[in-house]
Amino acid sequence: MESARGLGISERPAHEALVSQSDFVAVQGIRAPSGRSGRTYRLAGLLRCGSCRRRQESCWSGNRAAYRRRHGHTSASHADPQRPKNLYVREDHLVARLPALYLLLTGELVGRAPGVEEIIGYLRDWHIDLVYDRVRGALWAG
């Protein structure tokens, strides 16, 4: 079972959900500041690496929310020189691209543009992963 860090969201649910994934994440976000020193990760569980498709984990980097891909890191053994380097990407760089991605996914040109939180809710409700390729500087829906 892969899950959003600390949120317990399953890739393959065992039964029908009692609440929507976006509602669940929203409630966890309300609780998060007292339990996590105010650190929230809006894209937790949604982001995958563009080169290996592994889920990226949430982390705090430079006083900002970020995501990282780690390959085979352990302090108990020497790192394999062939393994890919760790990758970090700031959340704010990704969030800035969400409105354009939403437009591509939905084709909605009329009416008000949804806010970032609404777009994230849409991605969670439709089980759409985001894929980020740092080499190409591209973000797309997986």
XYZ file of C-alpha atoms in Angstrom:
142
model
C 0.000 0.000 0.000
C 1.440 3.336 -1.019
C -0.023 6.242 0.860
C 0.167 9.983 0.975
C 2.728 10.728 3.650
C 0.982 10.543 6.997
C -2.493 10.567 5.435
C -3.107 6.851 4.861
C -4.570 7.144 1.359
C -4.495 3.791 -0.384
C -3.746 3.312 -4.083
C -6.212 0.386 -4.144
C -9.034 0.974 -1.653
C -10.393 -2.155 0.044
C -13.943 -0.748 0.212
C -16.003 2.241 -0.862
C -14.885 5.457 0.816
C -17.072 7.000 3.514
C -15.883 10.492 2.545
C -14.250 11.797 -0.624
C -10.473 11.842 -0.767
C -10.455 15.642 -1.133
C -12.626 16.047 2.007
C -10.364 13.673 3.924
C -7.226 15.561 2.885
C -8.869 18.917 3.686
C -9.704 17.787 7.227
C -6.170 16.459 7.695
C -4.890 19.855 6.584
C -6.929 21.566 9.303
C -5.363 19.307 11.899
C -1.843 19.445 10.469
C -0.541 22.768 11.842
C -0.741 21.690 15.482
C 0.732 18.261 14.796
C 3.398 19.159 12.219
C 4.671 22.593 13.171
C 2.493 24.236 10.508
C 3.946 22.228 7.635
C 1.425 21.185 5.019
C 2.006 19.498 1.695
C -0.810 20.220 -0.734
C 0.368 17.757 -3.378
C 1.136 14.878 -0.999
C 0.438 11.555 -2.667
C -0.141 13.087 -6.109
C 3.364 13.525 -7.481
C 5.472 10.986 -9.379
C 8.942 11.197 -10.908
C 8.997 11.663 -14.685
C 11.972 9.385 -15.218
C 11.183 6.413 -12.945
C 7.486 6.964 -12.040
C 8.193 6.440 -8.345
C 5.995 8.409 -5.984
C 7.767 11.433 -4.581
C 7.675 11.986 -0.848
C 6.915 15.211 0.958
C 9.769 17.051 2.621
C 10.624 20.479 3.947
C 13.440 22.187 2.064
C 14.663 25.746 2.499
C 11.682 26.736 4.676
C 9.242 25.589 1.984
C 7.174 22.569 1.119
C 8.941 20.372 -1.420
C 8.936 16.839 -2.800
C 11.798 14.458 -3.328
C 12.603 11.283 -5.130
C 15.123 9.108 -3.336
C 16.749 6.057 -4.830
C 18.243 3.403 -2.598
C 19.475 5.763 0.102
C 20.453 4.199 3.384
C 23.082 5.139 5.912
C 23.774 1.439 6.574
C 25.571 0.817 3.275
C 27.471 2.614 0.533
C 25.384 4.083 -2.245
C 25.440 2.371 -5.619
C 27.218 4.792 -7.989
C 24.729 3.827 -10.754
C 21.640 4.879 -8.817
C 19.962 8.112 -9.954
C 20.586 11.210 -7.894
C 18.002 12.394 -5.397
C 15.610 14.939 -6.865
C 13.985 17.859 -5.071
C 11.284 20.153 -6.429
C 9.545 22.989 -4.589
C 5.792 22.839 -4.224
C 5.280 26.471 -5.213
C 6.947 25.816 -8.589
C 4.485 22.995 -9.255
C 1.378 24.753 -7.923
C 1.991 27.684 -10.292
C 1.492 25.287 -13.237
C -1.771 23.735 -12.028
C -4.241 26.187 -13.644
C -2.785 25.564 -17.129
C -2.754 21.804 -16.524
C -6.383 21.928 -15.362
C -7.353 23.756 -18.551
C -5.653 21.050 -20.642
C -7.416 18.288 -18.694
C -10.906 19.756 -18.750
C -10.950 22.106 -21.732
C -13.011 24.524 -19.630
C -12.625 27.990 -21.095
C -15.891 29.528 -19.921
C -16.758 30.702 -16.426
C -14.576 31.424 -13.465
C -11.204 29.775 -13.150
C -11.014 27.401 -10.175
C -8.567 28.089 -7.383
C -5.536 25.916 -6.744
C -7.229 24.044 -3.879
C -10.194 23.238 -6.140
C -7.825 21.932 -8.801
C -6.030 19.749 -6.250
C -9.420 18.450 -5.095
C -10.312 17.657 -8.707
C -7.055 15.706 -9.148
C -7.695 13.719 -5.958
C -11.365 13.040 -6.756
C -10.479 11.712 -10.224
C -7.372 9.858 -8.965
C -5.093 11.767 -11.321
C -1.393 11.656 -10.508
C 0.957 14.452 -11.453
C 4.240 13.564 -13.134
C 7.197 15.933 -12.940
C 10.238 15.576 -15.180
C 12.993 17.833 -13.960
C 15.191 17.256 -17.010
C 12.469 18.543 -19.347
C 11.023 20.947 -16.789
C 7.595 19.482 -17.522
C 4.572 18.717 -15.368
C 1.747 16.592 -16.750
C -1.149 14.418 -15.648
C -0.150 10.745 -15.472
